[in-house]
CSV table of C-alpha atoms in Angstrom, one decimal:
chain,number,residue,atom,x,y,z
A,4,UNK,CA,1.6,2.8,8.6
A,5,UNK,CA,-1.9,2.1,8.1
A,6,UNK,CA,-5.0,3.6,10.0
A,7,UNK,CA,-7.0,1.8,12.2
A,8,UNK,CA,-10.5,2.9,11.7
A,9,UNK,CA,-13.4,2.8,14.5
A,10,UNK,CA,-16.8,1.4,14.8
A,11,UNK,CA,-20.0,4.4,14.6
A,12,UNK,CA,-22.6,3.6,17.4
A,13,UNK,CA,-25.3,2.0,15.7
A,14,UNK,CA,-29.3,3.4,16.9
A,15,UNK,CA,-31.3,0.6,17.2
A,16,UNK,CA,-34.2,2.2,15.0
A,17,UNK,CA,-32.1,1.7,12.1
A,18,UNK,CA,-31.5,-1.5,12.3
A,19,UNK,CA,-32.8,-4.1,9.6
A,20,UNK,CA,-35.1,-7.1,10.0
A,21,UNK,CA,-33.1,-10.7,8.8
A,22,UNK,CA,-33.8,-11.3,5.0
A,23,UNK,CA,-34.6,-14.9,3.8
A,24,UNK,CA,-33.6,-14.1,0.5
A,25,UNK,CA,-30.0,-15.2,1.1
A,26,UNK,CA,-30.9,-18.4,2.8
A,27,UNK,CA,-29.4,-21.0,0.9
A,28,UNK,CA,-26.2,-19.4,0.5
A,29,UNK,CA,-26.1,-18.3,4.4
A,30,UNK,CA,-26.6,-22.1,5.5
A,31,UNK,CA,-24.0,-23.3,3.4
A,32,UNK,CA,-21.2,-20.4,4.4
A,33,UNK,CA,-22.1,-20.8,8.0
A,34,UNK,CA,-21.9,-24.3,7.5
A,35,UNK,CA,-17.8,-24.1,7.0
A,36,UNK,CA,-16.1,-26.4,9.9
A,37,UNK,CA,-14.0,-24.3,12.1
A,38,UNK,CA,-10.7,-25.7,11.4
A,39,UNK,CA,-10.9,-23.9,8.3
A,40,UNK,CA,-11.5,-20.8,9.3
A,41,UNK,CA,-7.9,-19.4,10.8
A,42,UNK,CA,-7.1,-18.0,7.8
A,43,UNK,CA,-8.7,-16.0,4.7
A,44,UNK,CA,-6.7,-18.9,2.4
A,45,UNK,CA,-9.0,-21.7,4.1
A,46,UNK,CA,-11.7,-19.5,4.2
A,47,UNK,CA,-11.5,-18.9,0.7
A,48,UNK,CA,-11.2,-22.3,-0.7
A,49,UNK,CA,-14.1,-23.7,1.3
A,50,UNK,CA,-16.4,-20.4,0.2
A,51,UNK,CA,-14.6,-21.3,-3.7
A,52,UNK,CA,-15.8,-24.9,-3.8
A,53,UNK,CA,-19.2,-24.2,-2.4
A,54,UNK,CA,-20.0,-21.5,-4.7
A,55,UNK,CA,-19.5,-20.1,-8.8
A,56,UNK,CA,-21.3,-17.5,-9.2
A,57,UNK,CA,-19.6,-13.5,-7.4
A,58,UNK,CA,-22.7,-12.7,-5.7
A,59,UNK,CA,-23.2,-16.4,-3.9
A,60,UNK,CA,-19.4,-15.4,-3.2
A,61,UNK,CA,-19.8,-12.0,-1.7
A,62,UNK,CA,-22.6,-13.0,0.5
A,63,UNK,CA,-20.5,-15.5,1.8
A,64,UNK,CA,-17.6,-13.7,2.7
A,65,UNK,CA,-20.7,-10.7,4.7
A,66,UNK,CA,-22.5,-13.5,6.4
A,67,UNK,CA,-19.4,-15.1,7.8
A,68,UNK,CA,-18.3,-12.4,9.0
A,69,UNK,CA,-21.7,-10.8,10.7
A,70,UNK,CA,-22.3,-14.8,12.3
A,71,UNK,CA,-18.1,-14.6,13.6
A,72,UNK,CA,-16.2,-11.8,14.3
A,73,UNK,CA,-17.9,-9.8,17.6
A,74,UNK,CA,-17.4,-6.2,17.8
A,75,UNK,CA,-14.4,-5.4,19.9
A,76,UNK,CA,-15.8,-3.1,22.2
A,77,UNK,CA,-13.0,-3.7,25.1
A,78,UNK,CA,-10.8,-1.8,22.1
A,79,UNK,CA,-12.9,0.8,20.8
A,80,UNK,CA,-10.4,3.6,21.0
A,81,UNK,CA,-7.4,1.4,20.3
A,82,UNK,CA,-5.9,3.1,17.8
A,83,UNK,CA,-3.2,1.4,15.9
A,84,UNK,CA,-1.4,3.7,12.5
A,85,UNK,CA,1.3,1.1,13.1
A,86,UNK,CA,-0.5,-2.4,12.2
A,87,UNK,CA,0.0,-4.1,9.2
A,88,UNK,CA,-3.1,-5.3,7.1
A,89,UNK,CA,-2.0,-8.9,8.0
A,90,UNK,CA,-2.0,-8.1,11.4
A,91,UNK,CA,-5.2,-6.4,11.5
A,92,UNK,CA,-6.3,-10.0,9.8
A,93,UNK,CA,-4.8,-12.4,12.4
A,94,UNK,CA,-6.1,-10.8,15.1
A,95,UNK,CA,-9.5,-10.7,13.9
A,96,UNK,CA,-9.7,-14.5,13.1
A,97,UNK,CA,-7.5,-15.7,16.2
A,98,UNK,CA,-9.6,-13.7,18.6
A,99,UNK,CA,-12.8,-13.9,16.7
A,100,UNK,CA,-13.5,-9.6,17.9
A,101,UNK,CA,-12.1,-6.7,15.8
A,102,UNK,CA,-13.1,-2.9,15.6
A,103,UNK,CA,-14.2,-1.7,11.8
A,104,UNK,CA,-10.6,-1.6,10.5
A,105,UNK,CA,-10.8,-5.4,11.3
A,106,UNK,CA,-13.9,-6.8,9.8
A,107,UNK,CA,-13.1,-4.3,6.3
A,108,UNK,CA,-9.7,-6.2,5.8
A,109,UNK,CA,-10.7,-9.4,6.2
A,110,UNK,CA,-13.8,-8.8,4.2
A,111,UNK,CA,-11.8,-7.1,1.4
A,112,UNK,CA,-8.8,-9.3,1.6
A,113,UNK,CA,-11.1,-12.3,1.0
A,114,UNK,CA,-12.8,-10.7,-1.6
A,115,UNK,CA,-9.0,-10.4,-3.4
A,116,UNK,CA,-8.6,-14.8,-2.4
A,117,UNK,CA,-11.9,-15.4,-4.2
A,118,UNK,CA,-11.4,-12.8,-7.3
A,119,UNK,CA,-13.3,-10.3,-6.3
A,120,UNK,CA,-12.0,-6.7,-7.0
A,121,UNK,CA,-12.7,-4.6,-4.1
A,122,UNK,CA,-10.8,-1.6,-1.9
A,123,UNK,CA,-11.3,-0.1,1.7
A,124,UNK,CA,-13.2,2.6,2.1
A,125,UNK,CA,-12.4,5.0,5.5
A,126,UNK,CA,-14.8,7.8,6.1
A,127,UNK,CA,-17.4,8.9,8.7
A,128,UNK,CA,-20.9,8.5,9.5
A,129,UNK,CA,-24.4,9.8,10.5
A,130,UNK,CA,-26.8,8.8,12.6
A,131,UNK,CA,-30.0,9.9,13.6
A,132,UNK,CA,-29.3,13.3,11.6
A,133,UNK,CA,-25.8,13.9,13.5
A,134,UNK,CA,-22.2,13.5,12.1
A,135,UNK,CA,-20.1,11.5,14.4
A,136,UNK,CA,-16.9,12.1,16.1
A,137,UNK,CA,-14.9,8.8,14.8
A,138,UNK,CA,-13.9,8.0,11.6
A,139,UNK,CA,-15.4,4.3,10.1
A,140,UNK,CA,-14.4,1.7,7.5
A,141,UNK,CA,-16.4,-0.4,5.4
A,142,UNK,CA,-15.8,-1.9,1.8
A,143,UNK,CA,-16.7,-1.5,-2.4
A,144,UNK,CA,-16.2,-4.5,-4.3
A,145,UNK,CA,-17.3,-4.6,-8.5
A,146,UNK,CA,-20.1,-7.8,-8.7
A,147,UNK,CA,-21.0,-8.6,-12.2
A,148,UNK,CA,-19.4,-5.1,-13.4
A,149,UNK,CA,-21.3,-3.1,-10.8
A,150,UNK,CA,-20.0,-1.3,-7.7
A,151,UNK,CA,-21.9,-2.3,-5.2
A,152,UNK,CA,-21.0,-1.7,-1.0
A,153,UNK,CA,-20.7,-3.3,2.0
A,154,UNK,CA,-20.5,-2.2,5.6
A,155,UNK,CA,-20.0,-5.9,7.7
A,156,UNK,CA,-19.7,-4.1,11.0
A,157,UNK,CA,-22.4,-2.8,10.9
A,158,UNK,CA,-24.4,-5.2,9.7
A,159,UNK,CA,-23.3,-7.9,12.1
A,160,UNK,CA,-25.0,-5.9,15.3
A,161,UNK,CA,-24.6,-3.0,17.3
A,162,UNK,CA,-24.1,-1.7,20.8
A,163,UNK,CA,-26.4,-1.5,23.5
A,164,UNK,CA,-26.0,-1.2,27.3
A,165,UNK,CA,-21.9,-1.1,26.5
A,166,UNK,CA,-22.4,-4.9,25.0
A,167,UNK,CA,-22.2,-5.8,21.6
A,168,UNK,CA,-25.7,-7.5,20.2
A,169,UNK,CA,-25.4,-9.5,17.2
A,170,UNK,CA,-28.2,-8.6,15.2
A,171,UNK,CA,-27.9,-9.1,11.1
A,172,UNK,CA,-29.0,-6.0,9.4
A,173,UNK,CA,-28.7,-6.5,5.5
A,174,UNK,CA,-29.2,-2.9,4.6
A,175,UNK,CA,-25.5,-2.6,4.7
A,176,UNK,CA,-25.1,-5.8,1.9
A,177,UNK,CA,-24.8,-4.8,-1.7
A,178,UNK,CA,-26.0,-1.3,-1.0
A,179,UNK,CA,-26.3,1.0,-3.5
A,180,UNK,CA,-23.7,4.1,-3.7
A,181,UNK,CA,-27.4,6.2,-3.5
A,182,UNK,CA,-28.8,4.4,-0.5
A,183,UNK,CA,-25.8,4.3,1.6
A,184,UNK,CA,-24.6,8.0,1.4
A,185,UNK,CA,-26.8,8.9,3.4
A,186,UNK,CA,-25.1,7.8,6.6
A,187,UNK,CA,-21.7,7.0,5.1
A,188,UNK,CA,-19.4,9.2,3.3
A,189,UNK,CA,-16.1,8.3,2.4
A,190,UNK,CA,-13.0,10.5,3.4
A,191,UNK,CA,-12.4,10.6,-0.4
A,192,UNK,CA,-15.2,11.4,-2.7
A,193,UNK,CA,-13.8,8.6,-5.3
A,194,UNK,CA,-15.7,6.2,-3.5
A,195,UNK,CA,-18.8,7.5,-3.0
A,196,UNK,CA,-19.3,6.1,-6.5
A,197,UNK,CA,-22.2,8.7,-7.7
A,198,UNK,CA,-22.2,11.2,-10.3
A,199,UNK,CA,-21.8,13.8,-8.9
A,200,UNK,CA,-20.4,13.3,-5.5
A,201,UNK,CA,-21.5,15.2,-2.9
A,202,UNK,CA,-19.6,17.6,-0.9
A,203,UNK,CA,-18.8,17.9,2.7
A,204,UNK,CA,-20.9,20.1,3.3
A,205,UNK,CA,-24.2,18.6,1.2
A,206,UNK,CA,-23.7,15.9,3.6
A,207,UNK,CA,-24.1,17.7,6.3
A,208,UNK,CA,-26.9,19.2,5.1
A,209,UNK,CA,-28.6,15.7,4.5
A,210,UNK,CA,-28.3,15.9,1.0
A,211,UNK,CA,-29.2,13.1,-1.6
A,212,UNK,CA,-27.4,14.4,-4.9
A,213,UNK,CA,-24.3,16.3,-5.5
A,214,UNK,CA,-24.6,19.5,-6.8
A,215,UNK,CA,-21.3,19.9,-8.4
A,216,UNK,CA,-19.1,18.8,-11.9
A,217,UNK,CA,-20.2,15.7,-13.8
A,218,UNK,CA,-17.4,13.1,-12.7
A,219,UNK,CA,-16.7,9.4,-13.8
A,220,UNK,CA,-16.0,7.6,-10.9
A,221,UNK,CA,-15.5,4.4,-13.3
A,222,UNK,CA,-12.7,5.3,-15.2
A,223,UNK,CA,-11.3,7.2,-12.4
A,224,UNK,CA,-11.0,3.8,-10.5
A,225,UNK,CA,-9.5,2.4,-13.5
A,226,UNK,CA,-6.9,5.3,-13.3
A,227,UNK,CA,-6.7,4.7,-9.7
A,228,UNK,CA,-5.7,1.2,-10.3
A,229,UNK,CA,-2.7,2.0,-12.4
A,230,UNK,CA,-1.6,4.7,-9.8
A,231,UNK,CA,1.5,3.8,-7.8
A,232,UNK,CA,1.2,4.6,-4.2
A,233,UNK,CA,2.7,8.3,-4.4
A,234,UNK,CA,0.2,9.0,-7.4
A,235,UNK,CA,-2.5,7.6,-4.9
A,236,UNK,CA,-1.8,9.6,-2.3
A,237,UNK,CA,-1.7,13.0,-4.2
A,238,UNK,CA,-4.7,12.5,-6.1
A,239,UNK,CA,-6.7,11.5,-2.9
A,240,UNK,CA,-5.5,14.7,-1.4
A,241,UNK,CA,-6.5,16.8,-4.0
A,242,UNK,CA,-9.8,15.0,-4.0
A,243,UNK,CA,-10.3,15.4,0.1
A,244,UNK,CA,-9.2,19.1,-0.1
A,245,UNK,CA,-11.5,20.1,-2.9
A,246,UNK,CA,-14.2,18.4,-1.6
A,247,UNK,CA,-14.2,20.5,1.9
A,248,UNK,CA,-12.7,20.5,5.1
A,249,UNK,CA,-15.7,20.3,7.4
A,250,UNK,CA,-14.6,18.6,10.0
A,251,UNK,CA,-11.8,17.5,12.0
A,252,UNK,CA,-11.9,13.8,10.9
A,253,UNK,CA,-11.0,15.0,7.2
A,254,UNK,CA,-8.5,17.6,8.6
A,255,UNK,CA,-6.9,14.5,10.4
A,256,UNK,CA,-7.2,12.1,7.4
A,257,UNK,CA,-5.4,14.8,5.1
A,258,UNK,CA,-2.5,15.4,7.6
A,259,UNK,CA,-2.5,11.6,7.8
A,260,UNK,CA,-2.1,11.2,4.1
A,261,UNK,CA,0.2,14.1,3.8
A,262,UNK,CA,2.8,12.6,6.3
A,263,UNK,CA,2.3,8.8,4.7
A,264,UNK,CA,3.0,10.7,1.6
A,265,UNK,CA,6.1,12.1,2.6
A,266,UNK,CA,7.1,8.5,4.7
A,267,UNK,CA,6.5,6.8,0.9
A,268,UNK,CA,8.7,9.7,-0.4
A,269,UNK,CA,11.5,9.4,1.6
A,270,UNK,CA,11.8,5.6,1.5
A,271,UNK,CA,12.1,5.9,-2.0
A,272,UNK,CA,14.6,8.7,-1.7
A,273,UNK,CA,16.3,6.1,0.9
A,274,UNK,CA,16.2,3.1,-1.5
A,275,UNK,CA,17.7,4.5,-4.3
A,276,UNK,CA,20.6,6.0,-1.9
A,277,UNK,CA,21.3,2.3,-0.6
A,278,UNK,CA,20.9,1.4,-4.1
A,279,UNK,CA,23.9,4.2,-5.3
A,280,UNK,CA,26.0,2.4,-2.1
A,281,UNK,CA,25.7,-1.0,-3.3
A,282,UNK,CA,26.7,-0.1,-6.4
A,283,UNK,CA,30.2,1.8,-5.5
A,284,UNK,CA,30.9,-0.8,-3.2
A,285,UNK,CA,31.1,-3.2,-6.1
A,286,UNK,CA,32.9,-0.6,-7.8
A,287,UNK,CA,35.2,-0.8,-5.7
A,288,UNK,CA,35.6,-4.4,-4.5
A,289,UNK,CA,36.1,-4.7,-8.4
A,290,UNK,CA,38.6,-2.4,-8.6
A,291,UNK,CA,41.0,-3.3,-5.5
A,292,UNK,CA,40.7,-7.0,-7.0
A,293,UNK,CA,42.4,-5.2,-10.1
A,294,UNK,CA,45.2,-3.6,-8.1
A,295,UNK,CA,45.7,-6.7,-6.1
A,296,UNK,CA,46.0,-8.7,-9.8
A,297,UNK,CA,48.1,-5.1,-10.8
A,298,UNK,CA,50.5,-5.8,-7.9
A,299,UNK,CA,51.2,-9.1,-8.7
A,300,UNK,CA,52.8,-7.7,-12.0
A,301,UNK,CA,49.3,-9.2,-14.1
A,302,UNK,CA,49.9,-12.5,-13.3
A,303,UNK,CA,48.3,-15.2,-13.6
A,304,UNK,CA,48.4,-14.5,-17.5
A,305,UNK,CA,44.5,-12.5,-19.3
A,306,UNK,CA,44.5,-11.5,-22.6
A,307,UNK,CA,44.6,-7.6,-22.9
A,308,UNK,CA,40.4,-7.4,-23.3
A,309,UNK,CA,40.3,-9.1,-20.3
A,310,UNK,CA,43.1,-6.5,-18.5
A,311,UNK,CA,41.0,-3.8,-20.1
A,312,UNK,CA,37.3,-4.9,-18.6
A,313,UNK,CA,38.6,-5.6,-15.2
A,314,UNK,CA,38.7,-1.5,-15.1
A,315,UNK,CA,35.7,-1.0,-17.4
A,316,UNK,CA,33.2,-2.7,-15.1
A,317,UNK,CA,34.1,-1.0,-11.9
A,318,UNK,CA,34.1,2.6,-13.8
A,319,UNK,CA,30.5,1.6,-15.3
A,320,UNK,CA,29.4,0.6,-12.0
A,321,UNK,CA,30.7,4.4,-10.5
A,322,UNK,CA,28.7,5.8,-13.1
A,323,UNK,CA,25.7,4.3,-12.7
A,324,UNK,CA,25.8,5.1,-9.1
A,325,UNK,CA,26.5,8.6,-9.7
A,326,UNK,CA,23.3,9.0,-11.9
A,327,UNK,CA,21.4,7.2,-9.5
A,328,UNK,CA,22.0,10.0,-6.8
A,329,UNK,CA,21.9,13.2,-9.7
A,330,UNK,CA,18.2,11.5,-9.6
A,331,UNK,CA,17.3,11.7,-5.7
A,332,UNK,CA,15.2,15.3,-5.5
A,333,UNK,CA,14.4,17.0,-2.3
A,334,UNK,CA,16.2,14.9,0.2
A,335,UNK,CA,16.4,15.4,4.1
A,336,UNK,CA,19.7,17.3,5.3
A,337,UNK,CA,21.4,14.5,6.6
A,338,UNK,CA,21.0,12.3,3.8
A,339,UNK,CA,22.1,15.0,1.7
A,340,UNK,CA,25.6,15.1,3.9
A,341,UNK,CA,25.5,11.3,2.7
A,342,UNK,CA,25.0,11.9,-0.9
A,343,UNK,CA,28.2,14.6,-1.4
A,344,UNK,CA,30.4,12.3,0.9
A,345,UNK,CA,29.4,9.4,-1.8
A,346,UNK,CA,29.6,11.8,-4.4
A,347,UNK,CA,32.7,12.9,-3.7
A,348,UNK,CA,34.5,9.1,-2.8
A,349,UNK,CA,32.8,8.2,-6.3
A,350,UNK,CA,34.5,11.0,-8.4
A,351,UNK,CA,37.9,10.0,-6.3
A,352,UNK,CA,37.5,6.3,-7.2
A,353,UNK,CA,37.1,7.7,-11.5
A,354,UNK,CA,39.8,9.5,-11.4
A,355,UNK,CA,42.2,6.5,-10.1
A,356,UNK,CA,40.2,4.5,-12.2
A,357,UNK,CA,41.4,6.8,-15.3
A,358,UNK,CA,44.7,6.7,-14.5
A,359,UNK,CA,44.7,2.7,-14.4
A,360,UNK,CA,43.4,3.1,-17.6
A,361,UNK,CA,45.9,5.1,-19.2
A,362,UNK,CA,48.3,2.7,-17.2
A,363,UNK,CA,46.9,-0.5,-19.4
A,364,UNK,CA,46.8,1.6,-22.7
A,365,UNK,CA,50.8,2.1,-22.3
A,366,UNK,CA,50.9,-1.7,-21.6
A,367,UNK,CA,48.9,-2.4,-24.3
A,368,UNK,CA,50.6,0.0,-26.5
A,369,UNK,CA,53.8,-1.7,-25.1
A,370,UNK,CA,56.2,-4.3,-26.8
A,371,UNK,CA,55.3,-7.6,-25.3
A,372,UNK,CA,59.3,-8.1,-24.0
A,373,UNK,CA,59.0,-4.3,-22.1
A,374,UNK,CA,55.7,-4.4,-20.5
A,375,UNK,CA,57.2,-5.9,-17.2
A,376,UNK,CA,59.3,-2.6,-16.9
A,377,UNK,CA,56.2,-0.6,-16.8
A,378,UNK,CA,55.8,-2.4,-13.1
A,379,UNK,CA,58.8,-0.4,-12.1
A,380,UNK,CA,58.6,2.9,-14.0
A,381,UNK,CA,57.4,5.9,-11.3
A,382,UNK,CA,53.6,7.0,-12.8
């Protein structure tokens, strides 16, 4: 599930004059034939061969994106938790309009084709000294081992008269984590990439500089990185709740993150359930092919090793299924029905598998010229 973020109403008075200083780069980005712009692979090898250095790279990727993609106004509220990230992309480049959601995962995701580190950022705004209502997205990428960040939809225009004007407003390229807190903060206080961050409720109040604990947002990126998704999703909580609940756009983001948590949970509880089935399964097909092999009075001729394994593999398999579900914690009732009715076939299956054993130890332990007599001795 991913959440589909929406576009704050830009006031005109805020808007940015073009700058000239990215000239050279904008003409040759804009200059990309359309062909090669369905997709962010295409994309990103034209912006690749054109340009070396990150920040020629970066301003590609902004300008593109500001020139192309119109703000879909027809969709404002269309609110999608269920879209994928590639889905989110498509549409934006088939139909050339997106909402915020759309323009931040194209941008970041050719930031990742060019090799450019960067990560969505979903928070809310300010304008003209008010808080907003909807929740935005916009995007923090590292150039030349700097965080810098960049808001394309609201740099490529804004809305006036219920129409989207395209107007380029650079003060939302490479801004600084200083500069741009004052009308954007991030749901998580990670990314508002200052030292300290400011609260909830210093944003409110227009501040400029957190008032609270020293904090290394550098390394905690690093440590962010290494997170698996569950990780991720805890330690953004515990930022988000410490940082304040001031309105309900955080409240909505937590219980968002609290039900994607338990979603990731549960899948993984899920997956290593299927995992435990697949396993006994080929416990057992291994074992029936032994009593089919048994029934035919071990024939075709295996050395006694061989007899041996053809139990050993399937009672190896049971086991490892059974520690796989002694593993699953906290699962939902009715896949806890499914556990103890596997749990329970599984500890059937070893015990028949034990007393095959101790059948091929006699027959091993047997004189060559008797073992057939074993076949029709009752057990």
């Amino acid at each position: 599930m991913r959440l589909l973020i929406l576009l704050l109403f830009i006031s005109l008075n805020a808007l940015g004059q073009p700058d000239t200083t990215y000239s050279r780069v904008d003409k040759i980005a804009l200059s990309i034939p359309h062909p090669s712009t369905k997709n962010t692979e295409e994309i990103a090898n034209y912006f690749n061969s054109k340009f070396t250095k990150p920040e020629d790279k970066i301003r590609a990727i902004f300008i593109w994106l500001a020139s192309n993609i119109n703000y879909d106004i027809d969709n404002i509220f269309a609110i999608n938790r269920y879209a994928t990230t590639a889905e989110i992309i498509s549409k934006t480049l088939t139909t050339r309009k997106a909402i915020c959601q759309g323009y931040a995962e194209t941008f970041n995701e050719l930031c990742s084709k060019i090799g450019i580190k960067s990560f969505v950022i979903t928070g809310y705004t300010k304008q003209n000294g008010f808080v907003d209502y909807i929740p935005h997205a916009w995007v923090t990428a590292l150039i030349n081992n700097e965080w810098k960040l960049y808001d394309p939809t609201w740099g490529a225009g804004y809305i006036r008269d219920a129409k989207f004007e395209r107007h380029l407003n650079n003060e939302y390229y490479d801004a600084l984590p200083s500069t741009l807190i004052k009308d954007h903060m991030p749901f998580d206080p990670l990314w508002q990439l200052l030292n300290p961050p400011l609260t909830s409720a210093e944003f409110y109040d227009h501040k400029k500089q957190g008032s609270g604990e020293p904090f290394n947002f550098i390394d905690s990126i690093k440590v962010y990185e290494q997170q698996d998704t569950i990780e991720r999703l805890n330690a953004s909580i515990r930022r988000i709740e410490a940082n304040g609940i001031k309105n309900s756009l955080i409240y909505d983001q937590l219980n968002y993150l609290h039900r994607e948590l338990d979603f990731r949970k549960q899948s993984i509880i899920v997956a290593q359930y299927n995992e435990a089935v697949n396993k006994s399964n080929e416990a057992v097909n291994l074992f029936n092919k032994y009593i089919d092999y048994k029934n035919k009075q071990f024939t075709p001729k295996k050395t006694d090793p061989e007899i041996q394994q053809m139990v050993e593999y399937p009672q190896q398999m049971v086991m490892e299924a059974k520690n796989i579900l002694s593993s699953i914690k906290n699962p939902d009732p009715a896949l806890s029905a499914n556990i103890r009715s596997l749990d329970n076939m599984m500890d059937d299956i070893i015990k028949k598998i034990r007393d095959e054993k101790a059948f091929i130890a006699r027959y091993i332990n047997t004189s060559k010229a008797l073992r057939k007599t074993l076949f029709y001795q009752p057990r």
